[in-house]
Coordinates of C-alpha atoms and ligand atoms in Angstrom, one line a residue:
M1 CA 24.7 66.3 25.9
C2 CA 22.2 63.7 26.6
G3 CA 20.8 62.3 29.8
I4 CA 21.3 58.8 31.2
V5 CA 19.6 57.1 34.1
G6 CA 19.9 53.5 35.2
Y7 CA 18.4 51.6 38.1
I8 CA 18.9 48.1 39.6
G9 CA 17.2 47.1 42.9
T10 CA 13.9 45.7 44.3
R11 CA 11.5 48.5 43.3
E12 CA 9.8 48.9 39.9
A13 CA 12.3 50.7 37.8
Y14 CA 9.9 52.4 35.4
P15 CA 8.7 55.3 37.6
I16 CA 12.3 55.9 38.9
L17 CA 13.7 56.1 35.4
L18 CA 10.9 58.3 34.2
E19 CA 11.4 60.7 37.1
G20 CA 15.2 60.7 36.4
L21 CA 14.6 61.6 32.8
Y22 CA 12.3 64.5 33.7
K23 CA 15.0 65.8 36.1
L24 CA 17.5 65.8 33.2
E25 CA 15.2 67.6 30.8
Y26 CA 17.1 70.9 31.2
R27 CA 20.0 69.2 29.3
G28 CA 17.8 69.4 26.1
Y29 CA 16.0 66.5 24.5
D30 CA 14.6 65.6 21.1
S31 CA 13.8 62.0 21.8
A32 CA 13.8 59.6 24.8
G33 CA 13.6 56.0 25.6
L34 CA 13.9 53.2 28.1
A35 CA 14.5 49.5 28.4
L36 CA 13.3 47.4 31.3
L37 CA 14.5 43.9 32.1
D38 CA 12.0 41.5 33.7
S39 CA 12.2 37.7 33.8
G40 CA 15.0 37.5 31.3
V41 CA 13.2 39.6 28.7
I42 CA 14.0 43.2 27.7
Q43 CA 11.2 45.6 26.8
L44 CA 12.3 48.6 24.8
I45 CA 10.2 51.7 24.3
K46 CA 11.5 54.9 22.7
G47 CA 10.6 57.6 20.3
V48 CA 11.0 61.1 19.1
G49 CA 9.8 64.0 21.3
E50 CA 9.8 65.2 24.8
I51 CA 9.8 62.9 27.9
S52 CA 6.1 63.4 28.2
K53 CA 5.7 61.9 24.7
L54 CA 7.5 58.8 26.0
E55 CA 5.1 58.7 29.0
E56 CA 2.2 59.0 26.6
K57 CA 3.6 56.1 24.5
V58 CA 3.7 53.9 27.5
G59 CA 0.1 55.0 28.3
G60 CA -1.8 52.7 30.7
R61 CA 0.5 49.8 30.1
K62 CA 2.0 48.3 33.3
L63 CA 5.8 48.1 32.7
T64 CA 7.4 45.8 35.1
G65 CA 11.1 45.1 35.9
C66 CA 13.5 46.1 38.7
V67 CA 16.3 46.7 36.3
G68 CA 16.3 49.3 33.6
I69 CA 18.2 52.0 31.7
A70 CA 16.8 55.2 30.2
H71 CA 18.0 58.1 28.0
S72 CA 17.0 61.5 26.8
R73 CA 18.7 62.4 23.6
W74 CA 20.1 65.6 22.2
A75 CA 21.0 64.5 18.7
T76 CA 24.5 64.4 17.5
H77 CA 24.9 61.6 14.9
G78 CA 21.7 61.1 13.1
R79 CA 18.6 63.3 13.2
P80 CA 16.0 63.0 16.0
S81 CA 13.8 60.0 15.0
D82 CA 12.2 57.0 16.6
G83 CA 15.0 54.8 15.3
N84 CA 17.8 57.0 16.4
A85 CA 16.5 57.3 20.0
H86 CA 18.3 55.4 22.7
P87 CA 18.5 52.7 24.1
H88 CA 20.1 51.0 21.1
S89 CA 20.2 47.2 20.8
G90 CA 22.3 44.8 18.8
C91 CA 20.7 42.5 16.3
S92 CA 18.5 41.2 19.0
E93 CA 17.2 43.1 22.0
N94 CA 19.2 41.0 24.4
F95 CA 21.9 43.7 24.7
V96 CA 20.9 47.4 25.1
V97 CA 23.1 50.5 25.5
V98 CA 22.6 54.1 26.4
H99 CA 25.4 56.5 25.5
N100 CA 26.5 60.1 25.8
G101 CA 29.3 61.3 23.7
I102 CA 30.6 60.7 20.2
I103 CA 32.2 57.5 18.7
E104 CA 34.6 58.9 16.2
N105 CA 35.4 55.7 14.4
Y106 CA 31.9 54.4 14.2
Q107 CA 31.8 54.3 10.4
S108 CA 34.7 51.8 10.1
L109 CA 33.3 49.8 13.0
R110 CA 29.9 49.7 11.5
S111 CA 31.2 48.6 8.1
R112 CA 33.2 45.8 9.7
L113 CA 30.3 44.6 11.9
K114 CA 28.0 44.7 8.8
E115 CA 30.4 42.4 6.9
Q116 CA 30.3 40.1 9.9
G117 CA 26.5 39.9 9.6
H118 CA 25.3 42.5 12.0
R119 CA 22.1 44.3 11.0
F120 CA 21.9 48.1 11.9
S121 CA 18.6 49.9 12.4
S122 CA 19.7 53.5 13.2
E123 CA 22.0 56.2 11.9
T124 CA 23.7 56.7 15.2
D125 CA 27.3 56.2 16.2
T126 CA 26.0 54.5 19.5
E127 CA 24.5 51.5 17.8
V128 CA 28.0 50.1 17.1
L129 CA 28.5 49.8 20.8
A130 CA 25.5 47.5 21.2
H131 CA 26.7 45.3 18.3
L132 CA 30.2 45.2 19.6
V133 CA 29.0 44.0 23.0
E134 CA 26.8 41.4 21.3
Q135 CA 29.7 40.3 19.2
Y136 CA 32.1 39.9 22.2
Y137 CA 29.6 38.4 24.7
D138 CA 30.9 35.1 25.8
G139 CA 29.1 34.6 29.1
D140 CA 30.6 37.7 30.8
L141 CA 29.0 41.1 30.2
L142 CA 31.8 43.0 31.9
E143 CA 34.4 41.5 29.7
A144 CA 32.3 42.1 26.5
V145 CA 31.9 45.8 27.4
Q146 CA 35.6 46.0 28.2
R147 CA 36.5 44.6 24.7
A148 CA 34.0 46.8 23.0
I149 CA 35.3 50.0 24.4
E150 CA 38.9 49.0 23.6
E151 CA 37.8 49.3 20.0
V152 CA 36.2 52.7 20.0
R153 CA 37.7 56.1 19.6
G154 CA 36.0 59.2 21.0
S155 CA 34.1 60.1 24.1
Y156 CA 31.5 58.1 26.0
A157 CA 29.5 57.6 29.1
I158 CA 27.7 54.3 28.6
V159 CA 25.4 51.9 30.5
V160 CA 24.9 48.4 29.1
M161 CA 22.1 46.0 30.2
S162 CA 21.7 42.4 29.0
A163 CA 18.9 39.9 29.2
Y164 CA 21.7 37.2 29.7
D165 CA 23.1 39.0 32.8
P166 CA 20.1 40.4 34.7
E167 CA 22.0 40.9 38.0
R168 CA 24.1 43.8 36.9
L169 CA 24.4 46.9 34.8
I170 CA 27.8 47.7 33.3
C171 CA 29.0 51.2 32.8
A172 CA 32.1 53.0 31.6
R173 CA 33.2 56.6 31.0
K174 CA 35.7 58.6 28.9
H175 CA 35.3 62.4 28.7
N176 CA 31.6 62.3 29.5
P177 CA 30.4 62.4 33.1
L178 CA 28.9 59.3 34.8
I179 CA 27.8 59.0 38.4
I180 CA 26.8 56.0 40.5
G181 CA 24.2 56.6 43.2
L182 CA 24.6 54.3 46.1
G183 CA 21.3 53.1 47.8
D184 CA 20.2 50.5 50.2
G185 CA 19.5 47.3 48.3
E186 CA 19.5 49.3 45.1
N187 CA 21.9 51.4 43.1
M188 CA 21.6 53.9 40.3
V189 CA 23.7 55.3 37.4
A190 CA 23.2 58.7 35.9
S191 CA 24.9 61.3 33.7
D192 CA 24.0 64.0 36.2
L193 CA 23.1 64.3 39.9
P194 CA 19.5 65.6 39.6
A195 CA 18.5 62.2 38.3
I196 CA 19.4 60.4 41.5
L197 CA 19.1 63.1 44.3
S198 CA 15.6 62.1 45.4
H199 CA 16.9 58.6 46.0
T200 CA 20.4 59.0 47.4
R201 CA 23.1 61.5 48.1
R202 CA 25.9 59.0 48.4
T203 CA 27.8 58.7 45.1
Y204 CA 30.8 57.6 43.2
F205 CA 32.0 59.9 40.4
L206 CA 33.6 57.7 37.8
E207 CA 36.9 59.0 36.3
D208 CA 38.0 58.7 32.7
G209 CA 38.9 55.2 31.8
E210 CA 37.0 53.6 34.7
M211 CA 34.3 51.0 34.4
A212 CA 31.8 49.7 37.0
E213 CA 29.5 46.7 37.5
V214 CA 26.4 47.9 39.3
K215 CA 24.4 45.3 41.2
A216 CA 21.5 45.8 43.6
N217 CA 23.7 45.2 46.7
E218 CA 27.1 45.9 45.4
V219 CA 29.1 48.2 43.1
N220 CA 32.6 47.3 41.8
V221 CA 34.7 49.9 40.1
F222 CA 37.6 49.0 37.8
N223 CA 40.5 51.0 36.4
Q224 CA 41.6 51.1 32.8
Q225 CA 43.8 48.0 33.4
G226 CA 40.7 46.1 34.6
E227 CA 41.9 46.1 38.2
R228 CA 39.3 46.5 41.0
I229 CA 39.8 49.8 42.8
E230 CA 38.4 51.4 45.9
K231 CA 36.4 54.6 45.3
E232 CA 35.8 57.3 47.8
I233 CA 32.1 58.0 48.4
F234 CA 31.2 61.6 47.6
E235 CA 28.3 62.8 49.8
V236 CA 26.3 65.4 47.8
T237 CA 25.2 68.4 49.7
W238 CA 23.8 70.5 46.8
D239 CA 20.1 71.0 46.5
A240 CA 18.4 69.6 43.4
V241 CA 18.4 73.0 41.6
A242 CA 22.1 73.6 42.2
A243 CA 22.8 70.1 41.0
E244 CA 21.2 70.9 37.6
K245 CA 23.6 73.7 37.2
G246 CA 26.6 71.6 38.2
G247 CA 26.9 73.5 41.5
Y248 CA 26.9 76.9 39.7
P249 CA 24.3 79.4 40.8
H250 CA 23.2 80.1 37.2
F251 CA 23.2 78.4 33.8
M252 CA 24.9 81.4 32.3
I253 CA 28.1 81.1 34.4
K254 CA 28.0 77.3 34.0
E255 CA 27.9 77.8 30.2
I256 CA 30.7 80.4 30.3
M257 CA 32.8 78.0 32.2
E258 CA 32.0 75.2 29.7
Q259 CA 33.5 77.2 26.8
P260 CA 36.9 75.5 26.7
Q261 CA 35.3 72.1 26.5
A262 CA 32.7 73.4 24.0
I263 CA 35.5 74.6 21.7
R264 CA 37.2 71.2 21.9
E265 CA 33.9 69.6 20.8
T266 CA 33.6 72.0 17.8
L267 CA 37.1 71.1 16.8
R268 CA 36.8 67.4 17.4
G269 CA 37.3 65.4 14.2
R270 CA 37.7 68.5 12.1
I271 CA 41.4 69.1 12.4
D272 CA 44.2 66.8 11.5
A273 CA 47.0 68.1 13.7
E274 CA 49.6 65.8 12.2
R275 CA 49.1 67.0 8.7
G276 CA 48.2 70.5 9.8
K277 CA 44.9 70.5 7.9
V278 CA 41.3 71.5 8.5
C279 CA 39.1 68.5 7.5
L280 CA 35.5 69.2 7.0
A281 CA 34.9 66.4 4.5
D282 CA 32.5 64.6 7.0
D283 CA 30.5 67.8 7.4
L284 CA 30.5 69.6 4.0
H285 CA 30.1 68.4 0.5
F286 CA 31.2 71.3 -1.7
S287 CA 32.9 70.5 -4.9
C288 CA 36.4 72.0 -5.5
Q289 CA 34.9 74.0 -8.4
E290 CA 32.1 75.4 -6.2
L291 CA 34.5 76.5 -3.5
K292 CA 36.5 78.3 -6.2
N293 CA 33.6 79.9 -7.9
Y294 CA 32.0 81.8 -5.1
R295 CA 32.3 85.6 -5.6
K296 CA 30.4 86.8 -2.6
I297 CA 29.4 85.5 0.8
W298 CA 26.3 86.6 2.8
I299 CA 26.1 85.9 6.5
V300 CA 22.6 86.2 7.9
A301 CA 21.6 85.9 11.5
C302 CA 20.1 87.6 14.6
G303 CA 21.4 88.9 17.9
T304 CA 24.5 87.2 19.1
A305 CA 24.7 84.9 16.1
Y306 CA 24.8 88.1 14.0
H307 CA 27.7 89.3 16.0
A308 CA 29.5 86.1 15.4
G309 CA 28.8 86.7 11.7
L310 CA 30.5 90.1 11.9
V311 CA 33.7 88.4 13.2
G312 CA 33.2 86.0 10.2
K313 CA 33.3 88.9 7.8
Y314 CA 36.7 89.9 9.0
L315 CA 38.0 86.3 8.8
F316 CA 36.8 85.6 5.3
E317 CA 37.8 89.0 3.9
K318 CA 41.3 88.6 5.4
L319 CA 42.0 85.0 4.6
V320 CA 39.9 84.3 1.5
R321 CA 39.8 87.9 0.0
I322 CA 36.2 87.5 -0.9
P323 CA 33.6 90.2 -0.1
V324 CA 31.2 89.4 2.8
E325 CA 28.0 91.1 3.6
V326 CA 26.6 90.5 7.1
D327 CA 22.9 91.1 7.4
L328 CA 20.3 90.9 10.2
A329 CA 17.9 88.2 9.1
S330 CA 14.9 90.5 9.9
E331 CA 16.3 93.1 7.4
F332 CA 17.6 90.7 4.8
R333 CA 14.3 89.1 4.3
Y334 CA 12.5 92.3 3.5
R335 CA 14.9 94.2 1.4
D336 CA 15.0 92.1 -1.8
P337 CA 18.8 91.3 -1.4
M338 CA 20.8 91.2 -4.7
L339 CA 21.7 87.5 -4.5
D340 CA 23.7 86.2 -7.5
K341 CA 24.2 82.6 -8.4
D342 CA 27.8 82.8 -7.5
S343 CA 27.0 83.8 -3.9
L344 CA 26.9 81.6 -0.9
V345 CA 24.6 82.3 2.0
I346 CA 25.8 81.3 5.5
V347 CA 23.0 81.4 8.2
I348 CA 24.0 81.2 11.8
S349 CA 21.6 80.2 14.5
Q350 CA 22.2 78.5 17.8
S351 CA 18.6 77.1 18.1
G352 CA 18.1 76.7 14.3
E353 CA 14.5 77.8 14.9
T354 CA 14.8 81.6 14.9
A355 CA 11.8 82.7 12.7
D356 CA 13.7 85.5 10.9
T357 CA 16.8 83.4 10.2
L358 CA 14.6 80.6 8.9
A359 CA 12.7 83.0 6.6
A360 CA 15.9 84.5 5.3
L361 CA 17.2 81.0 4.6
R362 CA 14.0 80.1 2.7
L363 CA 14.1 83.3 0.7
A364 CA 17.7 82.7 -0.4
K365 CA 16.7 79.1 -1.3
T366 CA 13.8 80.2 -3.5
K367 CA 16.4 82.2 -5.5
G368 CA 18.5 79.0 -6.0
I369 CA 21.3 80.1 -3.7
K370 CA 23.2 77.4 -1.8
I371 CA 22.8 77.7 2.0
L372 CA 25.4 76.7 4.6
A373 CA 24.1 76.7 8.2
I374 CA 26.1 77.0 11.3
T375 CA 23.8 75.7 14.1
N376 CA 23.9 74.0 17.4
V377 CA 20.8 71.9 17.2
V378 CA 20.7 68.7 15.1
G379 CA 17.3 68.2 13.6
S380 CA 16.4 71.9 13.9
S381 CA 14.5 73.5 11.0
V382 CA 17.6 75.4 9.9
A383 CA 19.7 72.2 9.9
R384 CA 17.1 70.3 8.0
E385 CA 16.5 73.0 5.3
A386 CA 20.1 74.1 4.6
D387 CA 22.1 72.5 1.9
E388 CA 25.2 72.2 4.0
V389 CA 25.5 72.2 7.8
L390 CA 28.3 72.7 10.2
F391 CA 27.2 71.9 13.8
T392 CA 28.8 73.7 16.6
W393 CA 28.5 70.8 19.2
A394 CA 28.3 73.3 22.1
G395 CA 25.8 71.1 23.9
P396 CA 22.4 72.5 25.0
E397 CA 22.5 76.2 25.9
I398 CA 19.9 77.0 28.6
A399 CA 20.6 80.6 29.6
V400 CA 18.9 83.1 27.4
A401 CA 22.1 85.0 27.0
S402 CA 24.2 83.1 24.5
T403 CA 27.8 82.5 25.5
K404 CA 29.2 79.1 24.6
A405 CA 27.1 79.0 21.4
Y406 CA 28.7 82.3 20.3
I407 CA 32.2 81.1 21.0
T408 CA 31.7 77.9 19.1
Q409 CA 30.1 79.8 16.2
L410 CA 33.4 81.7 16.1
I411 CA 35.4 78.5 16.0
A412 CA 33.1 77.2 13.2
L413 CA 33.8 80.4 11.2
Y414 CA 37.5 80.1 11.7
L415 CA 37.4 76.5 10.4
L416 CA 35.3 77.5 7.4
A417 CA 37.5 80.5 6.5
I418 CA 40.7 78.4 6.7
Y419 CA 39.0 75.7 4.7
F420 CA 37.9 78.1 2.0
A421 CA 41.2 79.9 1.9
E422 CA 43.1 76.6 1.5
S423 CA 40.7 75.4 -1.2
R424 CA 41.3 78.6 -3.1
G425 CA 45.1 78.5 -2.8
M426 CA 45.2 81.6 -0.6
L427 CA 47.4 80.2 2.2
E428 CA 51.2 80.2 2.4
A429 CA 53.1 77.1 3.3
G430 CA 52.8 76.3 7.0
E431 CA 50.0 78.9 7.5
E432 CA 47.2 76.4 7.9
A433 CA 49.3 74.2 10.3
N434 CA 50.0 77.3 12.4
Y435 CA 46.3 78.2 12.6
I436 CA 45.5 74.7 13.7
K437 CA 48.0 74.9 16.5
I438 CA 46.5 78.2 17.6
L439 CA 42.9 76.8 17.5
Q440 CA 44.0 73.9 19.6
S441 CA 45.6 76.2 22.2
L442 CA 42.5 78.4 22.7
P443 CA 40.7 76.2 25.3
E444 CA 43.7 76.4 27.7
K445 CA 44.0 80.1 27.2
I446 CA 40.3 80.5 28.1
N447 CA 40.9 78.4 31.2
E448 CA 43.6 80.9 32.2
I449 CA 41.0 83.7 31.9
L450 CA 38.4 81.8 33.8
A451 CA 40.8 80.7 36.6
D452 CA 40.4 83.9 38.6
T453 CA 37.4 86.1 38.2
T454 CA 38.1 88.4 41.2
A455 CA 39.2 91.5 39.3
I456 CA 36.2 91.1 36.9
E457 CA 33.8 90.9 39.8
E458 CA 35.3 94.1 41.3
V459 CA 34.7 95.9 38.0
A460 CA 31.2 94.5 37.8
A461 CA 30.5 95.9 41.3
K462 CA 31.8 99.3 40.3
I463 CA 29.7 99.6 37.2
S464 CA 26.6 98.1 38.6
S465 CA 25.2 101.4 39.8
W466 CA 25.4 103.0 36.3
E467 CA 22.5 103.0 33.9
N468 CA 24.6 103.6 30.8
A469 CA 27.8 102.1 29.4
F470 CA 29.9 102.1 26.2
F471 CA 31.9 99.5 24.4
I472 CA 34.5 100.4 21.8
G473 CA 36.9 98.7 19.5
R474 CA 38.2 98.7 15.9
N475 CA 38.0 95.9 13.3
L476 CA 37.6 92.5 15.1
D477 CA 37.6 94.3 18.4
Y478 CA 34.5 96.3 17.2
A479 CA 32.6 93.1 16.5
V480 CA 33.4 91.8 20.0
A481 CA 32.5 95.2 21.5
M482 CA 29.0 94.8 19.9
E483 CA 28.6 91.4 21.5
G484 CA 29.8 92.7 24.9
S485 CA 27.3 95.5 24.8
L486 CA 24.4 93.2 23.9
K487 CA 25.4 90.8 26.8
L488 CA 25.4 93.6 29.3
K489 CA 22.1 95.0 28.1
E490 CA 20.2 91.8 28.1
T491 CA 21.5 90.4 31.4
S492 CA 21.8 93.6 33.6
Y493 CA 19.4 96.0 31.9
I494 CA 22.1 98.6 31.7
H495 CA 21.7 100.7 28.5
A496 CA 24.9 99.9 26.6
E497 CA 26.1 101.2 23.2
S498 CA 28.9 99.8 21.1
Y499 CA 30.9 102.0 18.8
A500 CA 33.7 101.6 16.3
A501 CA 36.3 103.4 18.3
G502 CA 37.0 105.9 15.6
E503 CA 33.3 106.8 15.2
L504 CA 32.7 108.1 18.8
K505 CA 33.8 111.6 18.1
H506 CA 31.2 111.9 15.3
G507 CA 28.4 112.2 17.9
A508 CA 28.4 109.8 20.8
L509 CA 31.3 111.5 22.6
A510 CA 28.8 114.0 23.7
L511 CA 27.4 111.3 26.0
I512 CA 30.7 110.7 27.8
T513 CA 30.6 112.2 31.2
K514 CA 32.6 111.8 34.4
G515 CA 32.7 108.2 35.7
I516 CA 30.6 106.6 32.9
P517 CA 31.9 103.0 32.2
V518 CA 33.6 102.5 28.8
F519 CA 34.9 99.1 27.9
A520 CA 37.7 99.3 25.3
V521 CA 38.8 96.2 23.5
A522 CA 42.3 96.8 22.1
T523 CA 43.8 93.6 20.8
Q524 CA 44.4 94.5 17.1
E525 CA 48.0 95.3 16.5
E526 CA 47.5 97.3 13.3
V527 CA 45.1 99.7 14.9
F528 CA 46.3 99.5 18.5
E529 CA 47.7 103.1 18.5
K530 CA 44.6 104.4 16.9
T531 CA 42.4 102.8 19.6
V532 CA 44.7 104.2 22.3
S533 CA 44.2 107.7 20.8
N534 CA 40.4 107.1 21.1
I535 CA 40.8 105.9 24.6
K536 CA 42.7 109.2 25.4
E537 CA 39.8 111.2 24.0
I538 CA 37.4 109.4 26.3
K539 CA 39.7 109.6 29.3
A540 CA 40.0 113.4 28.7
R541 CA 36.2 113.5 29.4
D542 CA 36.8 111.6 32.8
A543 CA 35.1 108.3 31.8
F544 CA 35.9 105.2 33.8
V545 CA 37.8 103.1 31.1
I546 CA 38.3 99.4 31.4
A547 CA 40.6 98.0 28.7
F548 CA 41.2 94.5 27.4
T549 CA 44.4 93.8 25.6
F550 CA 47.2 91.3 25.4
Q551 CA 49.9 90.6 28.0
G552 CA 52.9 92.7 27.0
K553 CA 50.9 95.8 26.3
E554 CA 51.6 97.2 29.8
E555 CA 51.8 100.7 28.5
L556 CA 48.0 100.8 28.3
A557 CA 47.7 100.7 32.1
E558 CA 48.8 104.4 32.2
E559 CA 45.9 105.5 29.9
V560 CA 43.0 103.7 31.6
D561 CA 41.5 103.0 35.0
Q562 CA 41.7 99.2 34.7
V563 CA 43.3 96.8 32.3
F564 CA 42.7 93.1 31.8
Y565 CA 45.5 91.2 30.1
L566 CA 44.6 88.3 27.9
P567 CA 46.9 85.4 27.3
C568 CA 49.0 86.1 24.1
V569 CA 47.7 84.7 20.8
S570 CA 47.8 86.0 17.2
D571 CA 45.4 89.0 17.2
F572 CA 43.5 87.3 14.3
F573 CA 42.1 84.9 17.0
A574 CA 41.6 87.6 19.7
P575 CA 37.8 87.6 19.6
V576 CA 37.7 84.0 21.1
L577 CA 39.6 85.3 24.1
S578 CA 38.4 88.9 24.5
V579 CA 34.7 88.1 24.6
V580 CA 35.2 85.9 27.7
P581 CA 35.9 88.7 30.2
L582 CA 33.1 90.7 28.7
Q583 CA 30.7 87.8 29.3
L584 CA 31.9 87.6 32.8
V585 CA 31.4 91.4 33.4
S586 CA 27.8 91.1 32.2
Y587 CA 27.2 88.0 34.4
Y588 CA 28.6 89.5 37.6
T589 CA 26.9 92.9 37.0
A590 CA 23.6 91.2 36.5
V591 CA 24.1 89.2 39.7
K592 CA 25.0 92.4 41.6
R593 CA 21.9 94.2 40.3
G594 CA 19.7 91.2 41.3
C595 CA 18.5 90.6 37.8
S596 CA 17.0 87.4 36.5
V597 CA 20.3 86.2 35.0
D598 CA 19.2 83.1 33.1
K599 CA 15.8 84.4 32.0
P600 CA 16.0 88.2 31.5
R601 CA 12.7 90.0 31.3
N602 CA 10.9 90.1 28.0
L603 CA 13.2 87.7 26.3
A604 CA 13.0 84.1 25.1
K605 CA 15.7 81.6 24.4
S606 CA 14.4 80.9 20.9
V607 CA 12.6 83.6 19.0
T608 CA 10.2 81.7 16.8
V609 CA 8.0 84.6 15.9
E610 CA 9.1 87.4 13.7
Ligands
LIG701 O1 19.0 80.7 18.2 P1 19.6 81.9 17.5 O2 21.1 81.9 17.5 O3 19.1 82.0 16.1 O4 19.2 83.1 18.3 C1 19.5 84.4 17.9 C2 19.2 85.4 18.9 O5 17.9 85.4 19.3 C3 20.1 85.2 20.1 O6 21.5 85.2 19.8 C4 19.9 86.3 21.2 O7 20.4 87.5 20.7 C5 20.6 86.0 22.5 N1 19.7 86.2 23.6 C6 21.8 86.7 22.8 O8 22.4 86.4 24.0

């Protein structure tokens, strides 16, 4: 999730590009850069750090040129560094490219281009695009870009500029958004609306497979076959703030809605559907012996990431039959944990900067224990200091309440558990292939849940006047109940408690009174009847019970006040689905109560103090 801005017209491009980059800062950044074209010469300035660092780098220099492209990077391939910042050039600076997305076959392309004499200066996947365009340029930039993208696999939104073709920018998209802003004697290209809204509200939204040549006075769009097509102009009516949120009122709901796509990104390149295999060879470097030797796994994290770890415990214990201890990082670091050499520590952190998680990682490291990190942020401290890293690729998460990061942490844990189980010979024939099919089906099933939120909104309205709520479940459902309860607390300020369903009668049942909301997650077949018994105990005290179970479990409707039916899936994968309505309940309750949804009081997105 990076930001792209391009300009071509009669005004100086630098201030327009810089303003556009600042408008896209909410997408996350770790480095930024721009390229300006003036009198047939391209000037390239880029570096690690925020947009303001780029501005400092330019300093008092007068940058001229009425054509330019700019980029704010959120690292995927290659750590944040000056060299890895965009724009990327070929061997010379005559061709420059900015790119969002991932080129999956970049390694083979890079090797081939190197053999052909191209010199690479970054670790990124993007750089191959610049070299490919350079290679294919034969007097027509559009054709060169066309040929280049025919060779790449993956996802991209790109803008290409060349010193040899100063009258136009060439852009293309596949699976990553790209918008063209139509001006008067000038045009713009951007990954997101906020970058162009102060200049124009007339836009073309490029579709997958489309390319465009953007000139100062003219824009031509082409389909995948290279034929010129007529595009409909979309007149943007959103204000600038709504545009940042893709038209949603809050980042939290935007990020909830992005979860299907986020899961696809986490899975991308890590499953071989044809062979029915999880492939983590590009991410992890464990030897077969190491994988076989581990006797214990520790999962250490904070908050929502800790809750993902609790799901991970069930996954590993069930599939790998290896004991897993899940610890809060703030406890782990101060209790002299008994770490043996044959233990593996998995730390989970969206930001990769949480102080307690980082301290726990460092503590385990001093004891010579191997650390595997699951994190969302390339270049974060956790990513840099861990021995092995599995990135979640959820894209920047802006809302304080974690949603898409959690769900992708779960997916990473499923992949890991399957990978470990397979390496240790724990899976039966066809089992891995079956898991892969299920993982691939999850985004669509989440889309089904997200398609209509009316009933969830009604529940949120009902519970919004309460100051207390309960969440219950057994096994995997208990782990999800804990996450549901944290979400409700932090977004709506309702005091919420989560309980293992069987544990309520050992004390907390005393708190169940008429009408109090109780969310019951009941997806686990083996303990379904037990959970229903617990629900009956609660209903007998007149609570308002909202249950979450699979389609086909219609009998539950008689026991509770409201049931949400989840699309059917093996109950081993239920957490990925059941958490979604809980996130939605929290969101709509917080909205109903007028809370500061994206920035709840007293909280910060990244807790870098202990
Ligand atoms: O960045 P991290 O995943 O390490 O953050 C851990 C917690 O601070 C975080 O999950 C927090 O609990 C969220 N606000 C939950 O929504």
